Structure formats: structure tokens, C-alpha cells
Amino acid sequence: MSPDILFYFFAALTAGSALAVVLNKNTIASALCLLVSLVGVAAIFVLLDAFLLAALMVFVYAGAVVALFLFIVMLLDTYGGDRKPFKKATIVSSGFALALLVLGLVTFADRGALETPAAEASATAVVPVGASLRAYGEQLFTTYLLPVQIVGFLLLIAMLGVIVLSKKFEGLEDVK
Amino acid sequence: MTVGLNEYLYLSAILFAIGFFGVLLRKNTLIIYMCLELMLVASTVALVAFSHFNRTMDGNVFVFFILTVAAAEVAVGLAIIVALFRRRQTIMVEELNALKN
Amino acid sequence: MAVIQVERKPLTFAERTYIPQIVGGLRTTLKHLFRKPLTLEYPEQRPVIPVGYRGVPTLVKDPNGREKCVSCQLCEFVCPPKAIRITPGEIPADSTNAHVEKAPQAFDIDMLRCIYCGLCQEVCPEEAIWLQNQFSMSGYTRAEMVNNKAKLYELGGTLPDSHFKWDKKKSAEEHGNAH
Amino acid sequence: MFDFYFEIPHWIRLVVQGLAVMLVMFPIAAACSMAERKIAAWIQDRPGPNRTIAPILAWVPGIGFLQRLGLFQLAADGGKFAFKEDAVPGHVNKLYFIAAPIIAMIPALTTVVAVPFGAYIDSAGKLVPIVLANVDLGILVVFAVSSLGVYAVILAGWASNSKFPFLGGIRASAQLISYELSMTLSVLPVFLWTNGPLATDAPGSFTGSLSLARVVEFQSQAGFWGGAWFIFLMPLSAFIFLVALFAETNRQPFDTVESEADLVNSFGSEYGAFKWSLFYVAEYAHMLIGSAIFMLLFFGGWNPLPWITLSDVAHFLGFAHLPIVTGIVGIGIFVGKVLAMIFFFMWVRWTLPRFRYDQVMAIGWKKLLPLAIANLVAYTIGIALL
């Protein structure tokens, strides 16, 4: 069970379920495929030693965001068979775009791609980058102190925005 | 063949492309929204991979912010979709054509 | 009648937190946790049946072993759910009880219909049908739930009787004194 | 002594550990369901199930006690669930309907890996926690994985394709998401404290860790502040965590998710036999994990009493040099505490009536969340001033 096999397994899982998100006819099934995809990404993060991010990915994305999606889908009652079959032009152009993507990736790989920097060094490192919580704390509250403040402010504004959006205002509802 | 930076970047590119096509192809706002999330996640894969192989913290911290902002964005976006549905009784983009004529 | 406005006191802060009430409730349930069970372990332990309990209707015999029922069919008529079916029959002339004239040939009580109202007992002039302390009836088929005469006598047994009405009548007849 | 264990291949060890988790969790969860019936009976002045016994065992003298405790009823119930016809209603969404109970089991069993359940003293005289994966992330892993538990409920409710299960699914998702916030906020002061200024002079590096084992180690230091359990230091946090825990595990009085009175059995309505029992095993597993975390965070984990630690006891009774004995004693103390907590769950269940659904939401958002935030702010300022 080398990490390589794990990588290919989780990469296939992630990409496959991501594709299923797009192709699924049922919105709830799409949301669940998104969930699988996100858990796959979290596993990829674990392979990259970013344990905190993996846990956060599961906690925030898989635990809350997708649950919110499901909640809204059920609330709006719009699931089930809402996808019309794609038009022929769409399929052709998608195939063309897929060919372009493959071409791009192949060219990228063919040109020697990016060097994997110092692969040996990372293997010998005592603690891999992103594995310790302490590093995050230090970075967040020294170098990235201003972004942290801004993000906090952003969250506050988002909260206010959601409250305003979901509040019913008198009189506005009649305007159609 | 060992898995290096490039394989992670391929994965990231594929995920991003899938999300992108989802946004273009689907008519359901909720699905479009999920595909947007997929694109964000694809970018985080690339960032974490860069961070891991370059042995710096910056990419990881950036992903931290992406997660935070994505959570806020989903909350606001879904609230907008709900408000939209309340007003128009549909969430299909092709039926949201009030500005057309 | 004057309307009295009852002043309802506003809840105190402690009451609004609901915690003292929860603690009180927990104390009550804890007390019950260590209390002896109030239940009976039924098939082994039987409840005490009070006097006058109205269980399954049964037929009784008098202390001489004579069946009391004279098949007057009052119970059959009075029975609200029509659970009782009596086929009257004559008592053969060579019987010691021949002067009673009638006795049921068949006496069926359908326990699937019986509502244990006790009207049959109430109406019986001979005190022959009694609702006794038998409270549990069960069977595998509908037919089993119909108590026939033999079963009814088996359930009923003999009850004390100080009148001996028919014995008195017989002795009176024998002494040429037909009332 | 256990060296052979570390010499077998890694993946075999992982499989063994996984199986061990299941083999421990399933019977305990099943036993909890039996305990619930017995405690319900005792509180209501009844004896509870006390008759079932296997015919052969009935000849063993002295087994009547176990019979009266309902131990064989447990086996009979389990056997019934396993062999009952597993009917799938015709109108359900089959794939998701079958997937839901399986998904319910995943977080329930996975969270165990990050929960330490005992400690032993190694040859160097250091207390080593017994845990499947002693990661820095500790509590975060538990929260993250257990937050996936909501999908089982949503999925079961939706796939059942019927009204009451669907309503139950919606309620569950809203309730679980609401109380998760208060729960997370309520434990933050504990980790601020263990990683804060008081921690710097503690032996070993306590900083930069969310590990649950560290919290217990912190509670078993020498000295008044070190040995004090967090229930004394932050009772409000403990209270908020406890309330949120009741809500997260869908226990009474927050049992709105499967309220039998108004939603039949909510998301479980269409389920039967083994699939239904999986939901219940998952619920009890969640309760077990939740109680374990509550004990670790606020009640000193495997330490028998506040200010009296496991190693004190081990040295006093003279088995400190025997890691196995110390380990078993530690695990015993911890499991005893967790079971006491489970008893508390059941005790509350048979005491309090259920909150109405709008009350549950109001308590979560209008009372508990502000309280949790105020608590966090107060402790942050307090710890900064220390």
C-alpha cells in the first residue's frame, strides 16, 4: 500500500465523483457526489501532510456546506429529473473542449512540466510542512494577521447579509 | 513512477475543468453553485501541493483563507438562491430572463 | 359571580433557566430508581381478585349438585351483544329433579361477543349464572372461544345456596301442599 | 511483551485495530440499548425485561441474576434483528435507502480512533496514553468526522420518500448544524487554557496541540491548578458542551428528530430489521464517543478523582512498574466514568419531556450560542490576563 496507489485511488475517486456532480440528473445525488469528492480531496490533503486542512475540509465543507446545500435542495423541493438531455452542439463542443484540455495537459507533461522541488529533502524533513498546528498559528497571527482580521470582518458582513436576505420585508413580496 | 507535484497539478486541472464545464453546462443554479465550489477546491489542491513540495507554509495558510471565504460565500449565495426562489418560483437560469425583452 | 383576576407571578431568573426544575425532576426519578417495582410478574404472581369481580360468566350448581339453570332464557333475551344461546330441554321423568321440568340442553356463551356487563347475572331468577373471578380467556380458534355447557359448569363449580327452592317445592308437593 | 504486535505488517495491524473497534463498539452499544430499557423500567417502578434465557443455560446454577438483568434478552434482540426479514419498501430510493444506515455507522466508528481511553506508565516513568491515533488534531478530527453523521439522517429521511421521515431529516440537519457551533465554541476555552500561559511551565511541551490526551495530561499535573478538573475551572463550558451533546446525539429533551409522538419514528419509520438496528447502534456509539469526550475534557479522563491522578494511585498501590495493570486500571476508571455518563443520559431521558421544535431552535441560536460566545470571550480575556 504505497502512497502512490493511494494517490491514484483518491484522485480517481475525487475526479469521478466530481464528474458525477455535473452529469447527475438528480440534484440530491449531485450534492452527495460533491460530498464524496470533497472527502476525496481531504484524503489528498492527508497525503500531502496537511492534516489540519484535511480536518477543516471535512468539518467545513463536508460537514456544513454540503449539508446546507442538501437542506436548500430539500427546502426548495426542486430535486429529481430536472436535467434535460444535452444538446448535440453542447456535446460536440464539450468533446472539443475535452480534447483541448487533454492536449494542454499532455503538452504540459511533454515540456518536462514543473520540477518536483527537492523531493528528497521533504522526505528527510523532521516534521513535514503543514503537519503541525503550531506553524499555522504562528503564520496566521504574525505574517497573515491582517488577512485574518479581514476574513473575520468578512464573515461578520456575510452573516449580516444572510440575515438581511432571508428576512421578509413588508410590501416587497407583492412586487412581481 | 512516484507521485510528484505534477500529478497533483493534473488532478487540480481536471477538477477545475470539471467544475468549469459544470458551470457552463448545467441550468440549475444549485448545481452551478456546487461546480463553483469544485473549482475552488481544485485550486486548493494545487495550493497545498505547491506548499508541500516547496516546503513553505504560505499555500496552506492561503487554503485556510479559501475555506473560510468559501463558507461565507456559500451561506450568502444560498440565501440569494432562496430569496430568488421565493420571488420567481424557479432556480433554473434559463427561466431567469427578466431583463431579456 | 365576581371574576377574580389571579395575578400570575413572573418567573424568576432561576426558574427561567429551567435548571432547578431539571434538578428537581432528576431527584424524583432517582428516588423511583431505587424503589421496589410495583408490578406483578403475572403468570407466577396472580393479582388478588376483589369480591364481586365480574369476570367470565359461568353456570353454577347448587350444593346438592343439581344444575340451577331452568333455561328460562331471560339471560339470552337480555344479553346486549347476543352472546348467549340456549337450547331448552326437558328433564327426563325418571330424574330426581323431574319436577323442575326444564334444563338447558345446550348453553353456549360466545366469549368473543360477551362484554362482561353482568346483565345475565342480574336477570337470572335462579341465580344460576354468575360472573366470577376468571378473567383470562384465550384460545387458538373462534370455536374454542365459545364456552359450551360443560365448560361453563366446569368454570362455575358450586356456589353456596341456603334457599334450596326446588327442594322445598318438591317436599311441599310430596306433602300435598302445592303452595 | 507486545513486540510481536509491532512486527506484523502495518496494514494487518490497521485491520486488526479496525476490527477491534467494531468488536468493542457493537456490544457496548447493544448493551446500552438494554441498559436503557432496564433503567426506563426501574425509573418507572417496573422490573424490565428479565425472563429471556437460552434453554441450555437455564440449568447453570446462579445464572438467574444475569437473566434478571436482561442479559439474554439482549442476545435475543440482536438475533432477532439479524435474522428478521429485511424488507425494503417499494417506494423508496433503493440505493440511498440502503446506504443511509451504512453511512450512519461510518462516523460513529471512525471517531473512536482519536479518542484516548486509558494510559499506562512506560519504563521511563512517563504516562503514555492508549489511543489508536494520537494525532495533534485530536478533538478537531472527532468534530470533523462526527459532523458527517448528519448525512445518514438526511439521506434516510429523503430516500424513504415519505412525509414523516422527510420532515425528520430536515429537522435533524437543522438541529445538528445549529448545535455544532455552540459545541465547538464551548471547548475552545479548554484548549486555550491547556495551550495558554499556564501551560508554559508545565513539564513537557503542551503548546500547539488539540490532542485530547494532552488535555487529560494537563488535568493530571501536580499542584492545585494543574490537578483541577476543567469542570471546576470552567463549569459554564461544561454545561454548554453537555447541552449541545444532548442535542447532537438527538437525546431527550432534544429528541425532536425522532419524536415518536409527532413524527412516528422520523427517519427510521420506513426501516426495519438490521438496517434499523444499525441506526440505533450508531446513536449509542455517538453517545459513547460524546460521553468519552466530555469525560476527557471536563472530568479528568482516566484520573480517579480530582487532584488524585492515575499515576498517584499506581504508585500508592505499587503497580506502577506493571504497564498492563496500570493500563487496565486506567481503562477501567475511564470506562466506568463513561458508563456513568451514559447512565446520566438515560436518567435525563426518563425525566424530562421533549422540547418543541421551535424551542430547540430558539435555545440553540438565541440562548446557547450567545452564551458560548460570551463564555469564550470571558475566558480569552481571563487567560490573557493570567
PDB file of N, CA and C in Angstrom, chain A residues 1 24 26 28-30 32-33 35 39 51-56 58-68 70-71 74-75 77 79 131-134, chain D residues 11 93 96 103 136-137 140-141 143-145 147-148 150-151 154-155 157-159 161 166 169-171 173-174 177 180 184 205 207-211 357:
ATOM      1  N   MET A   1       0.849  -1.198   0.000  1.00  0.00           N
ATOM      2  CA  MET A   1       0.000   0.000   0.000  1.00  0.00           C
ATOM      3  C   MET A   1       0.882   1.245   0.000  1.00  0.00           C
ATOM      4  N   ASN A  24     -25.098  14.154 -13.027  1.00  0.00           N
ATOM      5  CA  ASN A  24     -26.237  13.544 -12.366  1.00  0.00           C
ATOM      6  C   ASN A  24     -27.530  14.289 -12.676  1.00  0.00           C
ATOM      7  N   ASN A  26     -30.205  14.051 -10.769  1.00  0.00           N
ATOM      8  CA  ASN A  26     -30.869  14.356  -9.507  1.00  0.00           C
ATOM      9  C   ASN A  26     -30.005  15.303  -8.674  1.00  0.00           C
ATOM     10  N   ILE A  28     -30.029  16.057  -5.519  1.00  0.00           N
ATOM     11  CA  ILE A  28     -29.554  15.497  -4.244  1.00  0.00           C
ATOM     12  C   ILE A  28     -28.403  14.550  -4.490  1.00  0.00           C
ATOM     13  N   ALA A  29     -28.536  13.736  -5.539  1.00  0.00           N
ATOM     14  CA  ALA A  29     -27.429  12.831  -5.861  1.00  0.00           C
ATOM     15  C   ALA A  29     -26.188  13.630  -6.199  1.00  0.00           C
ATOM     16  N   SER A  30     -26.376  14.759  -6.892  1.00  0.00           N
ATOM     17  CA  SER A  30     -25.234  15.627  -7.211  1.00  0.00           C
ATOM     18  C   SER A  30     -24.562  16.106  -5.938  1.00  0.00           C
ATOM     19  N   LEU A  32     -24.564  14.742  -3.060  1.00  0.00           N
ATOM     20  CA  LEU A  32     -23.877  13.654  -2.372  1.00  0.00           C
ATOM     21  C   LEU A  32     -22.574  13.300  -3.079  1.00  0.00           C
ATOM     22  N   CYS A  33     -22.577  13.398  -4.421  1.00  0.00           N
ATOM     23  CA  CYS A  33     -21.336  13.159  -5.155  1.00  0.00           C
ATOM     24  C   CYS A  33     -20.316  14.238  -4.805  1.00  0.00           C
ATOM     25  N   LEU A  35     -20.100  15.638  -2.002  1.00  0.00           N
ATOM     26  CA  LEU A  35     -19.601  15.235  -0.679  1.00  0.00           C
ATOM     27  C   LEU A  35     -18.469  14.223  -0.817  1.00  0.00           C
ATOM     28  N   VAL A  39     -14.554  14.676   0.300  1.00  0.00           N
ATOM     29  CA  VAL A  39     -13.846  13.755   1.192  1.00  0.00           C
ATOM     30  C   VAL A  39     -12.591  13.228   0.493  1.00  0.00           C
ATOM     31  N   PHE A  51      -2.708  17.890   7.535  1.00  0.00           N
ATOM     32  CA  PHE A  51      -3.762  17.235   8.328  1.00  0.00           C
ATOM     33  C   PHE A  51      -4.817  18.225   8.788  1.00  0.00           C
ATOM     34  N   LEU A  52      -4.367  19.402   9.202  1.00  0.00           N
ATOM     35  CA  LEU A  52      -5.323  20.397   9.685  1.00  0.00           C
ATOM     36  C   LEU A  52      -6.300  20.765   8.585  1.00  0.00           C
ATOM     37  N   LEU A  53      -5.738  20.982   7.369  1.00  0.00           N
ATOM     38  CA  LEU A  53      -6.608  21.372   6.262  1.00  0.00           C
ATOM     39  C   LEU A  53      -7.561  20.247   5.910  1.00  0.00           C
ATOM     40  N   ALA A  54      -7.083  19.010   6.010  1.00  0.00           N
ATOM     41  CA  ALA A  54      -7.975  17.884   5.724  1.00  0.00           C
ATOM     42  C   ALA A  54      -9.128  17.869   6.709  1.00  0.00           C
ATOM     43  N   ALA A  55      -8.802  18.045   7.993  1.00  0.00           N
ATOM     44  CA  ALA A  55      -9.863  18.044   9.012  1.00  0.00           C
ATOM     45  C   ALA A  55     -10.813  19.209   8.778  1.00  0.00           C
ATOM     46  N   LEU A  56     -10.249  20.380   8.438  1.00  0.00           N
ATOM     47  CA  LEU A  56     -11.104  21.533   8.201  1.00  0.00           C
ATOM     48  C   LEU A  56     -11.978  21.320   6.975  1.00  0.00           C
ATOM     49  N   VAL A  58     -13.147  18.502   5.877  1.00  0.00           N
ATOM     50  CA  VAL A  58     -14.275  17.643   6.233  1.00  0.00           C
ATOM     51  C   VAL A  58     -15.258  18.410   7.106  1.00  0.00           C
ATOM     52  N   PHE A  59     -14.705  19.176   8.049  1.00  0.00           N
ATOM     53  CA  PHE A  59     -15.547  19.871   9.027  1.00  0.00           C
ATOM     54  C   PHE A  59     -16.399  20.945   8.342  1.00  0.00           C
ATOM     55  N   VAL A  60     -15.721  21.820   7.572  1.00  0.00           N
ATOM     56  CA  VAL A  60     -16.410  22.969   6.989  1.00  0.00           C
ATOM     57  C   VAL A  60     -17.178  22.569   5.738  1.00  0.00           C
ATOM     58  N   TYR A  61     -16.456  21.963   4.797  1.00  0.00           N
ATOM     59  CA  TYR A  61     -17.094  21.675   3.513  1.00  0.00           C
ATOM     60  C   TYR A  61     -18.056  20.510   3.628  1.00  0.00           C
ATOM     61  N   ALA A  62     -17.511  19.351   3.998  1.00  0.00           N
ATOM     62  CA  ALA A  62     -18.343  18.153   4.006  1.00  0.00           C
ATOM     63  C   ALA A  62     -19.385  18.228   5.107  1.00  0.00           C
ATOM     64  N   GLY A  63     -18.999  18.766   6.261  1.00  0.00           N
ATOM     65  CA  GLY A  63     -19.921  18.758   7.385  1.00  0.00           C
ATOM     66  C   GLY A  63     -20.986  19.829   7.308  1.00  0.00           C
ATOM     67  N   ALA A  64     -20.625  21.005   6.816  1.00  0.00           N
ATOM     68  CA  ALA A  64     -21.576  22.108   6.878  1.00  0.00           C
ATOM     69  C   ALA A  64     -22.065  22.546   5.507  1.00  0.00           C
ATOM     70  N   VAL A  65     -21.137  22.760   4.579  1.00  0.00           N
ATOM     71  CA  VAL A  65     -21.526  23.365   3.302  1.00  0.00           C
ATOM     72  C   VAL A  65     -22.446  22.436   2.516  1.00  0.00           C
ATOM     73  N   VAL A  66     -22.048  21.156   2.397  1.00  0.00           N
ATOM     74  CA  VAL A  66     -22.872  20.230   1.614  1.00  0.00           C
ATOM     75  C   VAL A  66     -24.191  19.970   2.323  1.00  0.00           C
ATOM     76  N   ALA A  67     -24.137  19.940   3.670  1.00  0.00           N
ATOM     77  CA  ALA A  67     -25.388  19.770   4.411  1.00  0.00           C
ATOM     78  C   ALA A  67     -26.314  20.941   4.129  1.00  0.00           C
ATOM     79  N   LEU A  68     -25.733  22.141   4.023  1.00  0.00           N
ATOM     80  CA  LEU A  68     -26.519  23.330   3.694  1.00  0.00           C
ATOM     81  C   LEU A  68     -27.119  23.206   2.295  1.00  0.00           C
ATOM     82  N   LEU A  70     -27.814  20.432   0.705  1.00  0.00           N
ATOM     83  CA  LEU A  70     -28.890  19.438   0.766  1.00  0.00           C
ATOM     84  C   LEU A  70     -30.138  20.048   1.388  1.00  0.00           C
ATOM     85  N   PHE A  71     -29.905  20.822   2.422  1.00  0.00           N
ATOM     86  CA  PHE A  71     -31.011  21.452   3.135  1.00  0.00           C
ATOM     87  C   PHE A  71     -31.788  22.351   2.188  1.00  0.00           C
ATOM     88  N   MET A  74     -33.708  20.378  -0.471  1.00  0.00           N
ATOM     89  CA  MET A  74     -34.934  19.805   0.061  1.00  0.00           C
ATOM     90  C   MET A  74     -35.967  20.895   0.342  1.00  0.00           C
ATOM     91  N   LEU A  75     -35.497  22.029   0.794  1.00  0.00           N
ATOM     92  CA  LEU A  75     -36.393  23.132   1.119  1.00  0.00           C
ATOM     93  C   LEU A  75     -37.094  23.634  -0.135  1.00  0.00           C
ATOM     94  N   ASP A  77     -37.396  21.977  -2.857  1.00  0.00           N
ATOM     95  CA  ASP A  77     -38.142  20.878  -3.463  1.00  0.00           C
ATOM     96  C   ASP A  77     -37.953  20.830  -4.976  1.00  0.00           C
ATOM     97  N   TYR A  79     -35.678  18.760  -6.552  1.00  0.00           N
ATOM     98  CA  TYR A  79     -34.843  17.649  -6.988  1.00  0.00           C
ATOM     99  C   TYR A  79     -35.601  16.752  -7.952  1.00  0.00           C
ATOM    100  N   ALA A 131       2.055  19.896   8.848  1.00  0.00           N
ATOM    101  CA  ALA A 131       1.608  18.835   9.742  1.00  0.00           C
ATOM    102  C   ALA A 131       1.357  19.360  11.146  1.00  0.00           C
ATOM    103  N   SER A 132       2.119  20.386  11.541  1.00  0.00           N
ATOM    104  CA  SER A 132       1.970  20.825  12.929  1.00  0.00           C
ATOM    105  C   SER A 132       1.028  22.013  13.017  1.00  0.00           C
ATOM    106  N   LEU A 133       0.239  22.000  14.060  1.00  0.00           N
ATOM    107  CA  LEU A 133      -0.721  23.077  14.271  1.00  0.00           C
ATOM    108  C   LEU A 133      -0.019  24.377  14.605  1.00  0.00           C
ATOM    109  N   ARG A 134       1.126  24.220  15.288  1.00  0.00           N
ATOM    110  CA  ARG A 134       1.837  25.387  15.778  1.00  0.00           C
ATOM    111  C   ARG A 134       2.222  26.323  14.644  1.00  0.00           C
TER     112      ARG A 134
ATOM    113  N   TRP D  11      -0.432  -2.841   7.632  1.00  0.00           N
ATOM    114  CA  TRP D  11      -1.846  -2.853   7.237  1.00  0.00           C
ATOM    115  C   TRP D  11      -2.624  -3.923   7.987  1.00  0.00           C
ATOM    116  N   ASN D  93     -36.069   5.194  -2.552  1.00  0.00           N
ATOM    117  CA  ASN D  93     -34.930   5.299  -3.445  1.00  0.00           C
ATOM    118  C   ASN D  93     -33.897   4.275  -2.965  1.00  0.00           C
ATOM    119  N   TYR D  96     -29.906   4.877  -1.945  1.00  0.00           N
ATOM    120  CA  TYR D  96     -29.660   5.746  -0.797  1.00  0.00           C
ATOM    121  C   TYR D  96     -30.300   5.202   0.461  1.00  0.00           C
ATOM    122  N   ILE D 103     -23.858   4.628   6.127  1.00  0.00           N
ATOM    123  CA  ILE D 103     -23.211   5.929   6.338  1.00  0.00           C
ATOM    124  C   ILE D 103     -23.330   6.344   7.800  1.00  0.00           C
ATOM    125  N   ASP D 136      -2.181  15.306  16.724  1.00  0.00           N
ATOM    126  CA  ASP D 136      -2.272  16.649  17.284  1.00  0.00           C
ATOM    127  C   ASP D 136      -3.688  17.196  17.186  1.00  0.00           C
ATOM    128  N   LEU D 137      -4.374  16.787  16.115  1.00  0.00           N
ATOM    129  CA  LEU D 137      -5.667  17.402  15.817  1.00  0.00           C
ATOM    130  C   LEU D 137      -6.758  16.961  16.790  1.00  0.00           C
ATOM    131  N   LEU D 140     -10.418  18.028  16.845  1.00  0.00           N
ATOM    132  CA  LEU D 140     -10.860  18.521  15.532  1.00  0.00           C
ATOM    133  C   LEU D 140     -11.261  17.348  14.647  1.00  0.00           C
ATOM    134  N   VAL D 141     -10.482  16.268  14.708  1.00  0.00           N
ATOM    135  CA  VAL D 141     -10.826  15.073  13.936  1.00  0.00           C
ATOM    136  C   VAL D 141     -12.177  14.547  14.373  1.00  0.00           C
ATOM    137  N   PHE D 143     -14.640  16.154  15.860  1.00  0.00           N
ATOM    138  CA  PHE D 143     -15.724  17.039  15.419  1.00  0.00           C
ATOM    139  C   PHE D 143     -15.956  16.902  13.923  1.00  0.00           C
ATOM    140  N   ALA D 144     -14.857  16.876  13.158  1.00  0.00           N
ATOM    141  CA  ALA D 144     -14.985  16.841  11.702  1.00  0.00           C
ATOM    142  C   ALA D 144     -15.713  15.583  11.263  1.00  0.00           C
ATOM    143  N   VAL D 145     -15.261  14.432  11.781  1.00  0.00           N
ATOM    144  CA  VAL D 145     -15.857  13.178  11.314  1.00  0.00           C
ATOM    145  C   VAL D 145     -17.282  13.032  11.820  1.00  0.00           C
ATOM    146  N   SER D 147     -19.318  15.305  12.323  1.00  0.00           N
ATOM    147  CA  SER D 147     -20.229  16.203  11.604  1.00  0.00           C
ATOM    148  C   SER D 147     -20.772  15.527  10.351  1.00  0.00           C
ATOM    149  N   LEU D 148     -20.138  14.429   9.919  1.00  0.00           N
ATOM    150  CA  LEU D 148     -20.657  13.698   8.760  1.00  0.00           C
ATOM    151  C   LEU D 148     -21.876  12.867   9.131  1.00  0.00           C
ATOM    152  N   VAL D 150     -24.611  13.702  10.109  1.00  0.00           N
ATOM    153  CA  VAL D 150     -25.880  14.301   9.715  1.00  0.00           C
ATOM    154  C   VAL D 150     -26.365  13.734   8.385  1.00  0.00           C
ATOM    155  N   TYR D 151     -25.433  13.282   7.539  1.00  0.00           N
ATOM    156  CA  TYR D 151     -25.846  12.809   6.213  1.00  0.00           C
ATOM    157  C   TYR D 151     -26.683  11.552   6.287  1.00  0.00           C
ATOM    158  N   ILE D 154     -30.179  12.772   7.008  1.00  0.00           N
ATOM    159  CA  ILE D 154     -30.770  13.448   5.850  1.00  0.00           C
ATOM    160  C   ILE D 154     -31.111  12.433   4.781  1.00  0.00           C
ATOM    161  N   LEU D 155     -30.152  11.551   4.515  1.00  0.00           N
ATOM    162  CA  LEU D 155     -30.296  10.590   3.429  1.00  0.00           C
ATOM    163  C   LEU D 155     -31.422   9.611   3.735  1.00  0.00           C
ATOM    164  N   GLY D 157     -33.957  10.131   5.638  1.00  0.00           N
ATOM    165  CA  GLY D 157     -35.214  10.856   5.550  1.00  0.00           C
ATOM    166  C   GLY D 157     -35.646  11.075   4.120  1.00  0.00           C
ATOM    167  N   TRP D 158     -34.684  11.408   3.285  1.00  0.00           N
ATOM    168  CA  TRP D 158     -35.032  11.712   1.900  1.00  0.00           C
ATOM    169  C   TRP D 158     -35.316  10.439   1.107  1.00  0.00           C
ATOM    170  N   ALA D 159     -34.479   9.424   1.290  1.00  0.00           N
ATOM    171  CA  ALA D 159     -34.619   8.213   0.495  1.00  0.00           C
ATOM    172  C   ALA D 159     -35.886   7.452   0.849  1.00  0.00           C
ATOM    173  N   ASN D 161     -38.720   8.542   1.056  1.00  0.00           N
ATOM    174  CA  ASN D 161     -39.757   9.007   0.142  1.00  0.00           C
ATOM    175  C   ASN D 161     -41.130   8.993   0.816  1.00  0.00           C
ATOM    176  N   PHE D 166     -39.109  12.418   5.955  1.00  0.00           N
ATOM    177  CA  PHE D 166     -38.530  13.594   5.310  1.00  0.00           C
ATOM    178  C   PHE D 166     -38.476  14.769   6.282  1.00  0.00           C
ATOM    179  N   GLY D 169     -35.735  14.244   8.624  1.00  0.00           N
ATOM    180  CA  GLY D 169     -34.427  14.520   8.027  1.00  0.00           C
ATOM    181  C   GLY D 169     -34.122  16.004   8.031  1.00  0.00           C
ATOM    182  N   ILE D 170     -35.130  16.814   7.646  1.00  0.00           N
ATOM    183  CA  ILE D 170     -34.932  18.271   7.618  1.00  0.00           C
ATOM    184  C   ILE D 170     -34.629  18.786   9.028  1.00  0.00           C
ATOM    185  N   ARG D 171     -35.456  18.331   9.976  1.00  0.00           N
ATOM    186  CA  ARG D 171     -35.254  18.777  11.359  1.00  0.00           C
ATOM    187  C   ARG D 171     -33.868  18.416  11.846  1.00  0.00           C
ATOM    188  N   SER D 173     -31.098  17.820  10.198  1.00  0.00           N
ATOM    189  CA  SER D 173     -29.978  18.567   9.623  1.00  0.00           C
ATOM    190  C   SER D 173     -29.899  19.938  10.269  1.00  0.00           C
ATOM    191  N   ALA D 174     -31.054  20.596  10.442  1.00  0.00           N
ATOM    192  CA  ALA D 174     -31.022  21.922  11.051  1.00  0.00           C
ATOM    193  C   ALA D 174     -30.515  21.853  12.483  1.00  0.00           C
ATOM    194  N   ILE D 177     -26.670  21.007  12.757  1.00  0.00           N
ATOM    195  CA  ILE D 177     -25.799  22.122  12.354  1.00  0.00           C
ATOM    196  C   ILE D 177     -25.833  23.215  13.414  1.00  0.00           C
ATOM    197  N   GLU D 180     -23.821  22.276  16.629  1.00  0.00           N
ATOM    198  CA  GLU D 180     -22.395  22.040  16.434  1.00  0.00           C
ATOM    199  C   GLU D 180     -21.583  23.294  16.774  1.00  0.00           C
ATOM    200  N   THR D 184     -18.577  23.477  19.511  1.00  0.00           N
ATOM    201  CA  THR D 184     -17.192  23.810  19.177  1.00  0.00           C
ATOM    202  C   THR D 184     -16.716  25.002  19.991  1.00  0.00           C
ATOM    203  N   SER D 205       6.102  19.644  26.478  1.00  0.00           N
ATOM    204  CA  SER D 205       5.551  20.719  25.670  1.00  0.00           C
ATOM    205  C   SER D 205       4.061  20.530  25.515  1.00  0.00           C
ATOM    206  N   THR D 207       2.208  22.991  24.243  1.00  0.00           N
ATOM    207  CA  THR D 207       1.703  24.022  23.336  1.00  0.00           C
ATOM    208  C   THR D 207       1.457  23.453  21.951  1.00  0.00           C
ATOM    209  N   GLY D 208       0.482  24.052  21.308  1.00  0.00           N
ATOM    210  CA  GLY D 208       0.219  23.734  19.914  1.00  0.00           C
ATOM    211  C   GLY D 208      -0.400  22.386  19.686  1.00  0.00           C
ATOM    212  N   SER D 209      -1.324  21.995  20.540  1.00  0.00           N
ATOM    213  CA  SER D 209      -1.931  20.695  20.339  1.00  0.00           C
ATOM    214  C   SER D 209      -3.408  20.738  20.685  1.00  0.00           C
ATOM    215  N   LEU D 210      -4.201  20.064  19.854  1.00  0.00           N
ATOM    216  CA  LEU D 210      -5.621  19.907  20.166  1.00  0.00           C
ATOM    217  C   LEU D 210      -5.896  18.486  20.629  1.00  0.00           C
ATOM    218  N   SER D 211      -4.822  17.754  20.972  1.00  0.00           N
ATOM    219  CA  SER D 211      -4.989  16.355  21.319  1.00  0.00           C
ATOM    220  C   SER D 211      -5.759  16.204  22.628  1.00  0.00           C
ATOM    221  N   TYR D 357     -40.099  21.767  18.640  1.00  0.00           N
ATOM    222  CA  TYR D 357     -39.002  22.007  17.691  1.00  0.00           C
ATOM    223  C   TYR D 357     -38.573  23.465  17.660  1.00  0.00           C
TER     224      TYR D 357
END
